[in-house]
Amino acid sequence: VEHLLSALGGAGVTDVDIEVDGPEVPILDGSSAPWFEAIQGIGLIEQDPTRAFEVEREVTVAEGDAYVSVGPGDGVFRAVYERYPFPGRLEFSHRWEPATYGFEVAPARTFAAEEDVKRMQSEGLLSGGTTENALVFGQTGYFTACRFDDEPARHKVLDCMGDMMLCGIPLRFLNASAERSGHRLHIAAARALRLATRRLE
């Protein structure tokens, strides 16, 4: 769901009803671009901009050398992805803006290292995974054509933005930094942020 949520947040959507007819949200091309383009094609309705919450402080959750920090801000999302020997350390930052989200973040696909793909397939996972909807890399380079040299870091920003949408706070009011993290830490940070957010009467 994080790809759809990221597209909604990237487009500035704060109120939406979603109906899913099936066991899960489709992966499509492994990015949020198809969702974002569909949202842009439908258009948005402006609502009362009254702010009904206050984020009181930044929160940080960590596990080993991985961490996520999120707090009040102006829509800056940063992620670091590291894996050696390839692709090494990748870092990407994005300031929330629907126009730039559409070409900087939305096209970045989900990714996996070759050894992880083989392990997951042996466990009966990744039944819908193909070279069309995932970026796969090995010890020396990408096996599938990448859309950006730093695509894994961009996808981490995409995922972080989607997971932070679980807070119910528009992304333009947050800053987040995620290093070597995954969905589990993102969601833990989102829960912690909810506890640090006060509803305004």
Short mmCIF file of C-alpha atoms in Angstrom, two decimals:
data_model
loop_
_atom_site.label_atom_id
_atom_site.label_comp_id
_atom_site.label_asym_id
_atom_site.label_seq_id
_atom_site.Cartn_x
_atom_site.Cartn_y
_atom_site.Cartn_z
CA VAL A 1 0.00 0.00 0.00
CA GLU A 2 2.95 2.35 0.51
CA HIS A 3 3.29 3.04 -3.23
CA LEU A 4 -0.35 4.16 -3.47
CA LEU A 5 -0.10 6.15 -0.23
CA SER A 6 3.11 7.79 -1.43
CA ALA A 7 1.41 8.84 -4.68
CA LEU A 8 -1.50 10.30 -2.72
CA GLY A 9 0.84 12.17 -0.38
CA GLY A 10 3.06 13.30 -3.22
CA ALA A 11 0.02 14.73 -5.00
CA GLY A 12 -1.15 16.51 -1.85
CA VAL A 13 -4.26 14.37 -1.29
CA THR A 14 -5.46 14.50 2.32
CA ASP A 15 -8.96 13.01 2.02
CA VAL A 16 -9.79 9.98 -0.12
CA ASP A 17 -11.92 6.82 -0.12
CA ILE A 18 -10.22 3.73 -1.56
CA GLU A 19 -11.91 0.45 -2.48
CA VAL A 20 -9.77 -2.58 -3.30
CA ASP A 21 -11.28 -5.51 -5.16
CA GLY A 22 -8.70 -8.24 -4.57
CA PRO A 23 -6.23 -9.54 -1.98
CA GLU A 24 -3.84 -6.55 -2.17
CA VAL A 25 -3.04 -3.29 -3.90
CA PRO A 26 -1.54 -4.08 -7.36
CA ILE A 27 2.22 -3.56 -7.70
CA LEU A 28 1.83 -2.22 -11.28
CA ASP A 29 5.34 -1.24 -12.45
CA GLY A 30 6.83 -1.33 -8.93
CA SER A 31 6.77 2.45 -8.53
CA SER A 32 4.13 5.01 -7.59
CA ALA A 33 4.12 6.65 -11.04
CA PRO A 34 0.97 4.90 -12.38
CA TRP A 35 -0.96 5.89 -9.24
CA PHE A 36 0.37 9.45 -9.35
CA GLU A 37 -0.51 9.84 -13.02
CA ALA A 38 -4.02 8.51 -12.41
CA ILE A 39 -4.53 10.96 -9.54
CA GLN A 40 -3.26 13.84 -11.67
CA GLY A 41 -5.59 12.76 -14.48
CA ILE A 42 -8.66 12.81 -12.23
CA GLY A 43 -7.82 16.09 -10.53
CA LEU A 44 -8.23 17.28 -6.95
CA ILE A 45 -10.83 19.33 -5.09
CA GLU A 46 -9.54 22.06 -2.77
CA GLN A 47 -10.74 21.81 0.83
CA ASP A 48 -10.66 24.09 3.85
CA PRO A 49 -6.93 24.46 4.64
CA THR A 50 -7.54 24.76 8.40
CA ARG A 51 -4.86 22.84 10.25
CA ALA A 52 -6.33 20.52 12.89
CA PHE A 53 -3.12 19.22 14.49
CA GLU A 54 0.24 20.25 15.87
CA VAL A 55 3.35 18.07 15.69
CA GLU A 56 5.00 18.83 19.02
CA ARG A 57 8.45 17.32 18.53
CA GLU A 58 10.73 15.22 16.36
CA VAL A 59 10.84 11.49 17.07
CA THR A 60 13.56 8.97 16.25
CA VAL A 61 13.45 5.18 16.16
CA ALA A 62 16.55 3.08 15.61
CA GLU A 63 17.70 -0.50 15.25
CA GLY A 64 21.42 -1.14 14.98
CA ASP A 65 22.83 1.34 12.46
CA ALA A 66 19.40 1.98 10.91
CA TYR A 67 17.20 4.85 12.02
CA VAL A 68 14.28 7.06 11.06
CA SER A 69 13.76 10.59 12.38
CA VAL A 70 10.57 12.48 11.59
CA GLY A 71 9.12 15.69 12.93
CA PRO A 72 7.62 19.06 12.06
CA GLY A 73 9.09 20.63 8.95
CA ASP A 74 8.53 21.86 5.44
CA GLY A 75 8.32 18.64 3.45
CA VAL A 76 11.93 17.46 3.17
CA PHE A 77 12.37 13.69 2.89
CA ARG A 78 15.86 12.18 2.84
CA ALA A 79 16.96 8.56 2.59
CA VAL A 80 20.23 6.68 2.59
CA TYR A 81 20.56 3.17 1.16
CA GLU A 82 23.77 1.17 1.59
CA ARG A 83 24.82 -2.19 0.23
CA TYR A 84 28.32 -3.29 -0.68
CA PRO A 85 30.07 -3.86 -2.97
CA PHE A 86 27.23 -2.54 -5.16
CA PRO A 87 25.60 -0.03 -5.26
CA GLY A 88 27.55 1.31 -2.26
CA ARG A 89 26.15 4.32 -0.41
CA LEU A 90 23.30 6.16 -2.12
CA GLU A 91 21.63 9.27 -0.73
CA PHE A 92 18.66 11.22 -2.04
CA SER A 93 16.62 14.17 -0.74
CA HIS A 94 13.30 15.50 -1.98
CA ARG A 95 11.38 18.60 -0.92
CA TRP A 96 7.64 17.98 -1.16
CA GLU A 97 6.12 19.48 -4.28
CA PRO A 98 3.65 17.61 -6.51
CA ALA A 99 5.30 18.74 -9.75
CA THR A 100 8.77 17.51 -8.78
CA TYR A 101 7.48 14.38 -6.98
CA GLY A 102 6.11 13.24 -10.33
CA PHE A 103 9.50 13.04 -12.01
CA GLU A 104 12.00 12.84 -9.10
CA VAL A 105 10.37 10.22 -6.86
CA ALA A 106 7.32 8.55 -8.40
CA PRO A 107 9.17 6.60 -11.17
CA ALA A 108 11.62 4.90 -8.74
CA ARG A 109 10.81 1.19 -8.55
CA THR A 110 11.05 -1.29 -5.75
CA PHE A 111 14.37 -3.13 -5.80
CA ALA A 112 16.18 -6.20 -4.54
CA ALA A 113 19.63 -7.75 -4.55
CA GLU A 114 19.97 -10.92 -6.63
CA GLU A 115 20.66 -13.13 -3.59
CA ASP A 116 17.55 -11.81 -1.80
CA VAL A 117 15.41 -12.52 -4.86
CA LYS A 118 16.63 -16.13 -5.01
CA ARG A 119 16.02 -16.62 -1.29
CA MET A 120 12.52 -15.16 -1.39
CA GLN A 121 11.58 -17.19 -4.47
CA SER A 122 12.71 -20.36 -2.69
CA GLU A 123 10.33 -19.41 0.13
CA GLY A 124 7.42 -19.07 -2.30
CA LEU A 125 7.44 -15.26 -2.27
CA LEU A 126 7.65 -12.71 -5.11
CA SER A 127 5.09 -14.55 -7.23
CA GLY A 128 4.20 -11.25 -8.92
CA GLY A 129 7.77 -9.98 -9.23
CA THR A 130 9.28 -9.52 -12.69
CA THR A 131 12.10 -7.54 -14.26
CA GLU A 132 9.38 -5.11 -15.39
CA ASN A 133 8.28 -4.15 -11.88
CA ALA A 134 11.49 -4.43 -9.86
CA LEU A 135 15.07 -3.23 -10.10
CA VAL A 136 17.45 -6.15 -9.48
CA PHE A 137 21.16 -5.75 -8.87
CA GLY A 138 24.14 -7.96 -8.17
CA GLN A 139 27.71 -7.57 -6.94
CA THR A 140 28.78 -5.34 -9.83
CA GLY A 141 25.74 -3.61 -11.25
CA TYR A 142 22.07 -3.52 -12.14
CA PHE A 143 20.61 -6.52 -13.99
CA THR A 144 17.63 -4.52 -15.18
CA ALA A 145 17.74 -1.06 -16.73
CA CYS A 146 17.65 1.56 -14.00
CA ARG A 147 15.64 4.76 -14.29
CA PHE A 148 18.10 6.65 -12.05
CA ASP A 149 21.63 5.80 -10.94
CA ASP A 150 20.43 6.27 -7.36
CA GLU A 151 17.05 4.57 -7.87
CA PRO A 152 17.17 2.52 -4.62
CA ALA A 153 17.64 5.69 -2.52
CA ARG A 154 14.82 7.42 -4.41
CA HIS A 155 12.55 4.43 -3.82
CA LYS A 156 13.42 4.58 -0.12
CA VAL A 157 12.19 8.19 -0.12
CA LEU A 158 9.04 7.02 -1.95
CA ASP A 159 8.46 4.30 0.65
CA CYS A 160 9.14 6.62 3.58
CA MET A 161 6.67 9.19 2.25
CA GLY A 162 4.04 6.48 1.81
CA ASP A 163 4.58 5.02 5.26
CA MET A 164 4.45 8.48 6.89
CA MET A 165 1.00 8.96 5.33
CA LEU A 166 -0.19 6.51 8.00
CA CYS A 167 0.16 9.39 10.48
CA GLY A 168 -2.66 11.29 8.82
CA ILE A 169 -0.48 14.40 8.56
CA PRO A 170 0.05 16.06 5.16
CA LEU A 171 3.61 15.45 4.01
CA ARG A 172 4.26 19.15 3.45
CA PHE A 173 4.24 19.63 7.25
CA LEU A 174 6.89 16.98 7.96
CA ASN A 175 10.63 16.45 7.61
CA ALA A 176 11.95 12.89 7.67
CA SER A 177 15.37 11.29 7.44
CA ALA A 178 15.74 7.54 6.98
CA GLU A 179 19.10 5.76 6.95
CA ARG A 180 19.37 2.05 6.07
CA SER A 181 15.76 1.62 7.21
CA GLY A 182 12.78 -0.36 5.98
CA HIS A 183 9.03 -0.44 6.41
CA ARG A 184 9.17 -1.77 9.97
CA LEU A 185 11.16 1.24 11.19
CA HIS A 186 9.13 3.67 9.07
CA ILE A 187 5.91 2.40 10.62
CA ALA A 188 7.40 2.51 14.12
CA ALA A 189 8.36 6.13 13.47
CA ALA A 190 4.86 6.90 12.16
CA ARG A 191 3.35 5.45 15.35
CA ALA A 192 5.75 7.45 17.52
CA LEU A 193 4.90 10.61 15.60
CA ARG A 194 1.19 10.07 16.20
CA LEU A 195 1.93 10.07 19.92
CA ALA A 196 3.85 13.33 19.51
CA THR A 197 0.99 15.01 17.62
CA ARG A 198 -1.69 17.04 19.37
CA ARG A 199 -5.11 17.50 17.86
CA LEU A 200 -6.27 21.12 17.84
CA GLU A 201 -9.84 21.96 18.84
#
